[in-house]
XYZ file of C-alpha atoms in Angstrom:
623
model
C 115.118 140.671 107.196
C 115.394 140.950 103.465
C 112.697 139.286 101.243
C 115.321 136.959 99.878
C 116.291 135.828 103.359
C 112.682 135.408 104.210
C 111.960 133.185 101.188
C 115.089 131.154 102.201
C 113.923 130.772 105.776
C 110.423 129.685 104.587
C 111.924 127.226 102.106
C 114.226 125.821 104.702
C 111.366 125.507 107.345
C 109.211 123.738 104.702
C 112.100 121.340 103.903
C 112.555 120.677 107.570
C 108.840 120.040 108.084
C 108.792 117.598 105.032
C 111.971 115.839 106.447
C 110.361 115.502 109.896
C 107.265 113.895 108.287
C 109.215 111.627 106.017
C 111.800 110.429 108.615
C 109.030 109.806 111.333
C 108.723 106.154 111.806
C 105.048 106.407 112.589
C 104.271 108.145 109.400
C 106.254 105.306 107.560
C 104.110 102.660 109.341
C 100.946 104.527 108.399
C 102.076 104.790 104.747
C 102.937 101.122 104.571
C 99.684 100.101 106.195
C 97.558 102.248 103.741
C 99.577 100.825 100.741
C 99.056 97.179 101.967
C 95.401 97.694 102.808
C 94.802 99.205 99.402
C 96.593 96.403 97.645
C 94.861 93.659 99.663
C 91.337 95.088 100.092
C 90.593 97.830 97.580
C 92.313 96.313 94.620
C 90.529 92.934 94.915
C 87.229 94.644 95.302
C 87.888 96.843 92.218
C 89.041 93.706 90.355
C 85.763 92.000 91.354
C 83.772 94.930 89.998
C 85.771 95.060 86.787
C 85.632 91.208 86.310
C 81.745 91.308 86.380
C 81.845 93.683 83.412
C 84.534 91.741 81.474
C 83.469 89.225 78.819
C 84.947 85.623 79.318
C 86.305 83.601 76.479
C 83.718 80.916 76.893
C 80.802 83.360 76.643
C 82.164 85.454 73.740
C 80.111 83.737 71.117
C 76.858 83.887 73.139
C 77.272 87.523 74.045
C 78.513 88.452 70.469
C 81.649 90.202 71.655
C 85.403 89.877 72.114
C 86.921 88.098 75.094
C 88.208 90.597 77.590
C 86.005 93.486 76.331
C 83.563 95.478 78.448
C 80.101 93.937 78.560
C 76.772 94.099 80.529
C 75.958 90.509 79.470
C 76.337 88.970 82.926
C 74.364 91.736 84.724
C 71.578 91.511 82.047
C 71.410 87.774 82.364
C 71.177 88.125 86.188
C 68.835 91.078 86.420
C 66.701 90.997 83.245
C 66.515 87.586 81.571
C 64.454 84.421 81.677
C 66.871 83.092 84.245
C 66.550 85.938 86.544
C 63.971 84.295 88.865
C 65.973 81.124 89.167
C 69.373 82.690 89.404
C 68.724 85.811 91.522
C 65.196 86.560 92.693
C 64.476 83.197 94.390
C 67.937 82.857 96.030
C 67.711 86.530 97.081
C 64.267 86.107 98.676
C 65.635 82.933 100.432
C 68.554 84.731 101.672
C 66.534 87.638 103.036
C 64.097 85.220 104.662
C 67.109 83.456 106.480
C 68.752 86.754 107.368
C 65.585 88.434 108.834
C 64.301 85.534 110.754
C 67.582 84.394 112.185
C 68.306 88.049 113.274
C 64.932 88.170 115.014
C 65.218 84.945 116.910
C 68.942 85.255 117.637
C 68.489 88.847 119.056
C 65.409 87.734 121.082
C 67.212 84.746 122.589
C 70.491 86.538 123.160
C 68.897 89.599 124.595
C 66.685 87.577 127.048
C 69.774 85.570 128.197
C 71.913 88.764 128.580
C 69.140 90.377 130.782
C 68.770 87.255 132.836
C 72.441 86.975 133.316
C 73.286 90.619 134.078
C 70.328 92.148 135.598
C 68.597 89.460 137.684
C 69.487 87.121 140.624
C 69.535 84.069 138.397
C 71.260 81.156 140.046
C 74.131 79.113 138.594
C 75.520 82.090 136.719
C 79.076 80.638 136.190
C 77.623 77.607 134.597
C 75.273 79.512 132.371
C 77.940 82.110 131.362
C 80.225 79.329 130.306
C 77.415 77.514 128.459
C 76.599 80.550 126.444
C 80.046 80.836 124.794
C 79.916 77.127 123.514
C 77.849 78.016 120.437
C 80.612 80.311 119.222
C 83.140 77.483 119.542
C 80.857 74.946 117.586
C 80.724 75.596 113.920
C 77.286 76.059 112.598
C 77.776 73.156 110.125
C 78.507 70.945 113.004
C 74.968 71.833 114.414
C 73.614 71.008 110.896
C 75.086 67.511 111.260
C 73.587 67.044 114.630
C 70.226 68.238 113.303
C 70.336 65.734 110.630
C 71.244 62.945 113.008
C 68.184 63.864 115.001
C 65.512 64.695 112.346
C 66.705 63.030 109.112
C 63.984 61.143 107.261
C 64.145 58.142 104.944
C 62.229 59.890 102.338
C 65.028 62.408 101.709
C 68.048 61.565 103.672
C 68.227 57.832 103.171
C 68.998 56.297 106.550
C 66.550 57.348 109.283
C 67.437 59.846 111.964
C 67.197 59.279 115.729
C 63.489 60.225 116.035
C 62.418 58.011 113.047
C 64.280 55.167 114.510
C 62.080 55.423 117.632
C 58.925 55.387 115.330
C 58.240 59.128 115.340
C 57.236 60.361 111.963
C 59.250 63.549 111.222
C 57.865 65.863 108.542
C 60.278 66.727 105.725
C 59.917 70.472 106.337
C 61.353 69.982 109.706
C 64.326 67.856 108.760
C 65.347 70.122 105.755
C 64.659 73.560 104.437
C 64.180 77.000 105.839
C 62.769 75.964 109.269
C 65.829 73.688 109.996
C 68.208 76.436 108.637
C 66.636 79.205 110.691
C 66.619 77.103 113.843
C 70.336 76.002 113.526
C 71.600 79.467 112.734
C 69.468 81.136 115.481
C 70.959 78.654 118.046
C 74.365 79.515 116.734
C 74.262 83.310 116.296
C 72.448 84.234 119.535
C 75.823 84.327 121.298
C 76.697 87.523 119.373
C 73.572 89.189 120.660
C 74.226 88.010 124.150
C 77.829 89.373 124.103
C 76.730 92.887 122.828
C 73.648 93.220 124.956
C 75.220 92.014 128.122
C 78.052 94.569 127.654
C 75.490 97.367 127.267
C 73.477 96.113 130.353
C 76.551 95.928 132.469
C 77.161 99.671 131.835
C 73.607 100.661 132.962
C 73.330 102.081 136.462
C 70.513 100.157 138.217
C 69.492 103.438 139.899
C 67.689 104.361 136.588
C 65.448 101.343 136.809
C 64.954 101.874 140.603
C 63.788 105.358 139.927
C 61.166 104.023 137.679
C 60.127 101.445 140.197
C 59.777 104.182 142.870
C 57.477 106.085 140.468
C 55.182 103.069 140.409
C 56.249 101.550 137.128
C 55.985 97.702 136.689
C 58.871 95.469 135.467
C 57.417 95.367 131.962
C 57.189 99.135 131.757
C 60.651 99.577 133.170
C 61.994 97.178 130.554
C 60.057 98.895 127.742
C 60.665 102.655 128.750
C 64.100 102.477 130.313
C 66.220 99.423 129.755
C 65.305 98.660 126.191
C 66.126 102.184 124.801
C 69.479 102.155 126.510
C 70.547 98.871 125.044
C 68.936 99.604 121.577
C 72.290 100.442 119.981
C 73.783 97.233 121.046
C 70.792 95.281 119.862
C 70.952 97.058 116.402
C 74.715 96.257 116.136
C 73.861 92.647 116.942
C 71.165 92.707 114.255
C 73.715 93.877 111.621
C 76.359 91.360 112.648
C 73.852 88.462 112.622
C 72.130 89.517 109.440
C 75.342 89.935 107.460
C 76.692 86.559 108.634
C 73.325 84.667 108.132
C 72.797 85.893 104.398
C 76.510 84.930 103.727
C 76.682 81.525 105.271
C 77.100 78.424 103.050
C 77.868 75.448 105.126
C 74.466 75.214 106.871
C 72.722 75.844 103.495
C 74.619 73.035 101.893
C 73.781 70.662 104.714
C 70.113 71.396 105.210
C 69.040 73.060 102.002
C 70.634 71.175 99.156
C 68.550 68.064 99.417
C 65.311 70.010 98.954
C 66.686 72.589 96.385
C 66.605 75.420 98.805
C 69.280 77.757 97.467
C 70.466 81.217 98.644
C 72.703 83.747 97.153
C 75.697 82.108 98.968
C 75.003 78.670 97.627
C 74.422 80.129 94.120
C 77.639 81.927 94.325
C 79.486 78.740 95.237
C 77.979 76.716 92.441
C 78.816 79.511 89.949
C 82.408 79.687 91.197
C 82.888 75.896 91.127
C 81.517 75.849 87.509
C 84.035 78.632 86.465
C 81.214 81.185 85.971
C 83.343 83.708 87.872
C 81.681 86.886 86.362
C 78.246 85.772 87.458
C 79.492 84.787 90.844
C 81.202 88.181 91.376
C 78.012 90.053 90.272
C 76.169 88.061 92.902
C 78.832 88.928 95.599
C 78.477 92.558 94.694
C 74.677 92.389 95.328
C 75.398 90.759 98.620
C 77.801 93.487 99.530
C 75.278 96.093 98.586
C 72.718 94.446 100.871
C 75.274 94.349 103.745
C 76.193 97.942 103.092
C 72.564 99.141 103.182
C 71.942 97.269 106.414
C 75.019 99.027 108.023
C 73.814 102.452 106.624
C 70.270 101.863 108.053
C 71.833 100.772 111.424
C 73.913 103.980 111.553
C 70.935 106.137 110.738
C 68.830 104.467 113.470
C 71.557 104.906 116.054
C 72.223 108.487 114.855
C 68.612 109.441 115.224
C 69.044 109.299 119.016
C 71.765 111.617 120.134
C 72.451 110.275 123.545
C 72.629 106.776 124.880
C 74.802 107.611 127.870
C 74.653 105.084 130.540
C 77.643 105.975 132.722
C 77.527 109.206 134.703
C 80.192 111.029 136.706
C 78.624 110.016 140.143
C 79.442 106.374 139.591
C 76.919 103.642 139.529
C 75.845 100.390 141.024
C 74.099 97.291 139.893
C 71.285 95.800 142.078
C 69.997 92.536 140.675
C 66.215 92.275 139.903
C 64.697 89.549 142.029
C 62.963 86.878 139.826
C 60.810 85.788 142.876
C 58.470 82.915 142.387
C 59.545 82.660 138.783
C 63.135 81.861 139.514
C 62.760 78.077 139.679
C 60.772 77.902 136.388
C 63.145 80.229 134.486
C 66.169 78.296 135.808
C 64.612 74.946 134.647
C 63.778 76.436 131.331
C 67.387 77.563 130.747
C 68.646 74.221 131.750
C 66.421 72.540 129.175
C 67.420 75.087 126.498
C 71.181 74.410 127.015
C 70.686 70.637 127.235
C 68.596 70.494 123.986
C 70.461 73.373 122.180
C 73.911 72.559 123.080
C 74.584 69.234 125.006
C 72.329 67.075 122.861
C 73.817 68.050 119.526
C 77.263 67.198 120.746
C 76.078 63.940 122.232
C 74.356 63.059 118.965
C 77.543 63.726 116.965
C 79.555 61.566 119.353
C 76.938 58.768 119.199
C 76.799 58.816 115.335
C 80.565 58.547 115.187
C 80.370 55.099 116.749
C 77.691 53.751 114.416
C 78.773 51.533 111.627
C 75.458 52.006 109.821
C 73.224 55.053 109.945
C 69.839 54.719 111.474
C 70.737 51.539 113.473
C 70.944 52.424 117.074
C 71.423 48.952 118.506
C 74.472 48.085 120.659
C 75.638 45.505 117.909
C 76.028 48.459 115.442
C 78.482 50.325 117.623
C 81.989 50.309 116.285
C 85.396 52.129 116.414
C 85.899 51.724 112.708
C 85.523 55.477 111.812
C 88.099 56.318 114.437
C 90.768 53.624 114.239
C 89.451 50.957 111.882
C 91.356 49.336 109.008
C 90.207 49.839 105.459
C 87.009 47.974 104.541
C 85.986 48.037 100.865
C 82.180 48.603 101.662
C 82.595 51.200 104.184
C 83.816 54.816 103.853
C 84.900 54.125 100.248
C 87.583 51.796 101.543
C 89.246 54.384 103.644
C 90.648 53.658 107.156
C 89.452 55.372 110.290
C 90.534 59.026 110.679
C 93.461 58.311 113.070
C 94.907 55.925 110.518
C 93.977 58.125 107.602
C 96.641 60.193 105.834
C 94.013 62.763 104.602
C 92.966 63.372 108.250
C 96.618 63.842 109.498
C 97.297 66.222 106.661
C 94.184 68.207 107.395
C 94.870 68.314 111.089
C 98.413 69.637 110.549
C 97.158 72.210 108.026
C 94.385 73.344 110.480
C 96.889 73.750 113.336
C 99.313 75.506 111.190
C 96.768 77.873 109.793
C 95.213 78.770 113.036
C 98.573 79.372 114.765
C 100.076 81.389 111.906
C 96.924 83.465 111.511
C 96.628 83.721 115.202
C 100.027 85.254 115.491
C 100.082 87.446 112.373
C 96.379 88.437 112.731
C 96.921 89.620 116.307
C 100.169 91.472 115.515
C 98.725 93.262 112.492
C 95.503 93.984 114.403
C 97.573 95.620 117.267
C 99.555 97.631 114.805
C 96.470 98.877 112.808
C 94.723 99.481 116.244
C 97.808 101.593 117.272
C 97.407 103.701 114.059
C 93.654 104.119 114.596
C 93.998 104.985 118.309
C 96.803 107.421 117.790
C 95.229 108.910 114.628
C 91.692 109.180 116.101
C 89.982 112.118 114.655
C 92.751 112.626 112.029
C 92.529 111.905 108.296
C 95.013 108.972 108.199
C 93.291 107.321 111.109
C 89.894 107.456 109.436
C 91.372 106.195 106.296
C 92.960 103.174 107.754
C 89.757 102.520 109.892
C 87.419 102.562 106.824
C 89.872 100.443 104.689
C 90.087 97.841 107.305
C 86.216 97.653 107.674
C 85.632 96.709 103.996
C 86.342 92.919 104.497
C 83.433 92.861 106.963
C 81.027 93.811 104.247
C 82.227 91.022 101.823
C 80.665 87.577 102.283
C 83.231 84.956 103.243
C 82.764 82.780 100.234
C 83.025 85.721 97.865
C 86.031 86.999 99.702
C 87.768 83.659 99.158
C 86.734 83.739 95.474
C 88.292 87.263 95.015
C 91.632 86.210 96.377
C 91.541 83.008 94.302
C 90.985 85.058 91.279
C 93.631 87.649 92.174
C 96.470 85.260 93.155
C 95.920 82.501 90.710
C 98.226 84.366 88.297
C 101.537 85.983 89.154
C 101.359 89.702 90.217
C 103.540 91.749 87.927
C 104.608 95.417 87.720
C 106.453 96.615 84.610
C 107.228 93.066 83.646
C 108.639 92.141 87.071
C 106.989 89.471 89.016
C 106.313 90.822 92.544
C 104.115 87.980 93.770
C 104.135 84.504 92.125
C 100.975 82.452 91.637
C 99.729 81.409 95.019
C 97.055 78.928 93.861
C 97.094 75.754 95.983
C 99.583 77.112 98.419
C 99.381 77.586 102.204
C 100.349 81.198 101.749
C 97.009 81.961 99.995
C 95.069 80.488 102.766
C 97.150 82.564 105.244
C 96.756 85.873 103.416
C 93.078 85.369 102.841
C 92.263 84.420 106.404
C 94.339 87.267 107.959
C 92.706 89.938 105.766
C 89.274 88.766 106.278
C 89.568 88.882 110.056
C 91.398 92.120 110.212
C 88.214 94.049 111.031
C 87.856 92.124 114.288
C 91.527 92.019 115.026
C 91.959 95.782 114.414
C 88.929 96.629 116.500
C 90.432 94.549 119.312
C 93.748 96.308 118.838
C 92.107 99.829 118.809
C 90.370 99.102 122.010
C 93.543 97.752 123.494
C 95.615 100.881 122.505
C 93.080 103.235 123.595
C 93.556 102.164 127.150
C 97.193 103.308 127.051
C 97.526 106.952 127.905
C 99.357 109.175 125.328
C 101.129 110.981 128.065
C 103.419 107.946 128.599
C 104.780 108.053 125.203
C 104.997 111.827 125.305
C 107.154 111.631 128.513
C 109.430 109.018 127.029
C 109.811 111.195 123.816
C 110.782 114.133 126.095
C 113.368 111.989 127.688
C 114.820 111.464 124.166
C 113.416 107.840 123.541
C 112.877 107.172 119.791
C 109.798 105.677 118.226
C 110.776 102.075 118.207
C 112.199 102.174 121.689
C 108.984 103.748 122.969
C 106.980 101.041 121.198
C 109.071 98.134 122.540
C 109.515 99.534 126.050
C 106.118 101.150 126.658
C 103.387 100.344 124.081
C 104.121 96.613 123.726
C 104.425 95.798 127.474
C 101.181 97.571 128.209
C 99.272 96.042 125.403
C 100.702 92.505 125.358
C 97.538 91.416 127.382
C 95.633 91.878 124.155
C 97.951 89.213 122.652
C 97.566 86.588 125.378
C 94.325 87.366 127.242
C 92.395 85.131 124.779
C 89.100 85.732 123.438
C 87.093 88.667 125.073
C 84.649 89.993 122.593
C 82.948 92.187 125.268
C 84.468 92.844 128.642
C 82.507 93.993 131.680
C 83.327 97.664 130.762
C 81.839 97.296 127.382
C 85.313 97.539 125.779
C 85.558 95.346 122.590
C 88.762 93.248 122.743
C 89.960 90.177 120.866
C 93.207 88.352 121.106
C 94.757 85.141 119.883
C 91.897 82.954 121.109
C 89.218 84.802 118.981
C 91.260 84.409 115.725
C 92.141 80.814 116.565
C 88.539 79.643 117.092
C 87.304 81.611 114.014
C 89.900 80.066 111.695
C 89.823 76.627 113.224
C 86.130 76.291 112.442
C 86.170 78.287 109.112
C 84.687 76.717 106.058
C 82.863 79.360 103.979
C 86.069 81.511 103.580
C 88.465 78.858 102.285
C 86.166 76.414 100.555
C 86.979 77.737 97.138
C 90.722 77.866 97.802
C 91.075 74.168 98.933
C 93.229 71.489 97.318
C 94.094 68.054 98.557
C 97.440 69.383 99.732
C 95.905 72.316 101.725
C 92.763 70.629 103.069
C 91.800 71.633 106.567
C 89.496 69.836 109.141
C 86.299 71.716 108.293
C 86.828 70.957 104.562
C 87.624 67.430 105.267
C 84.391 67.075 107.323
C 82.571 68.843 104.328
C 83.905 66.307 101.911
C 83.005 63.138 104.133
C 79.520 64.515 104.514
C 79.083 65.014 100.804
C 80.516 61.629 99.980
C 77.819 59.988 102.331
C 80.166 59.303 105.229
C 78.592 61.428 107.932
C 80.190 59.247 110.740
C 83.624 60.179 109.598
C 82.458 63.793 109.308
C 81.261 63.592 112.909
C 84.662 62.191 113.979
C 86.502 65.058 112.407
C 84.086 67.623 113.890
C 84.524 66.153 117.334
C 88.421 66.320 117.053
C 88.054 69.998 115.925
C 85.732 70.856 118.741
C 88.043 69.127 121.244
C 90.968 71.029 119.981
C 89.154 74.339 120.445
C 88.109 73.464 123.951
C 91.623 72.288 124.839
C 93.175 75.559 123.692
C 90.614 77.527 125.540
C 91.203 75.613 128.746
C 95.060 76.105 128.352
C 94.491 79.879 127.822
C 92.153 79.889 130.696
C 94.701 78.237 133.073
C 97.945 79.846 131.903
C 96.718 83.109 130.344
C 93.875 83.987 132.767
C 91.479 84.026 129.736
C 88.293 83.220 131.630
C 85.509 83.749 129.121
C 82.807 83.055 131.665
C 83.935 85.950 133.818
C 84.398 88.304 130.920
C 81.015 87.653 129.523
C 78.626 88.873 132.093
C 78.991 85.957 134.619
């Protein structure tokens, strides 16, 4: 063949290869996903960074510069000024205190519960496994309301709490401040540790522990030398998840810290955002992102230092429960008391207070339905009617249901699509790029994430003078976009786990038979993965596979406060925000009513998913 013909043949082959790549629908989907993720995740993050170095108009005179120019003014004021201690150091120390303590106690409680549920002959496991999921369904700020109902003092909170009404003198440090915050958050986040550790324990062959027992090792030695090292990666992952959420929480800090001036980075960020100090708020957010990133890096290094955590071998395994023996009755009684005081009592206190006309008066004559169905009274609840006659409540209820449904649908769909890309592109560059991009929102605190999108979409998005996206401030669309993108790390992780269970040979066989991409996806991929859409919430299944469906996103968004609090307007108010407003306007009974309605909706949806979708959380969580 002549050189000219060879060059022509190579050129033609290259063109055919390019054409095959460009016309492949999968490649098109990957390209669209990368572009959208870059626009919705990377650009907002870069905008946050650039904004923290951009001089605002109101600070131009103080900083001695021109509005819109590059400046270190905000970072200097935050890191090296007379205000540094008040603005950064003290809130930072408080955040780290909360994060470290909550992580320790939550991991301790969750790990002990997981071991008892999975590795022992503990009785009443179906009941306990169901009780364990309840903290996930109850927002942490609801637990804060219950804590105040129980421990509130007249010295700080005004009306006395339940204990003070009985004549018990409650110290202020127990009612408000770090002890109260750490306790409430630990009782909320232990569920994450339970889920992760129970999945790891379920994968351990009990023969490993039995071999240690044969060698004469006691239960404590077996736990320390065999069981603990095998579940260490799960525990470290739980630490990172709990720590990042604890330092970024706002609702609990507002309820239990504001009265005693206990501030954290998240509460400082909120105050700066509400007072239009956007640059300072974003600088704080970047510091929080750095802390979260460092914690993830340390976690990966700690796990990476141990090369093998294999717990499943080729011979198969079995699980023989460890007998609790004479301690079974005592442990069971302690667990019942834990769930009664940690879960049932807070709910009961919220219900009780919702029927009290005046706070602190627990007499029968003070019971009323006013906050539920009452007509307006000028001296009660600022003259507003009960929630079921209140237009604000109806509007918030509709918004919450719309937001959870729309985000549940879109979040699950996008999560499955991104999961398909990550699963099919595993080990390839495009799969790694998509996986890393979708992980970024996890590192950004919820309240900061909402602030970024507020800043980004408050003005129209233009390209070459053409408006691509109009201003979305005050719209339902902004809430939807923010919520979907923030929850993409969990939805995509669920989608990836879902798609990895589908063998690639099925698609290959269909492709050989002449089926196109979309036909393969509709006829093969979607039918086999649709369980991920309707199976409900299963963070950790018995095989240790991380899955999440509609229920996970539904519950997360129904109770969400931190993420959307900066985006709220009267028109777009949701149930969590309405409860927050009632609490801040000194109407805790109305706030309790809203919280109870929200909690009831979550349980109703779960029950329906359980009955019609076989989404039995108790069975999927180690029960």
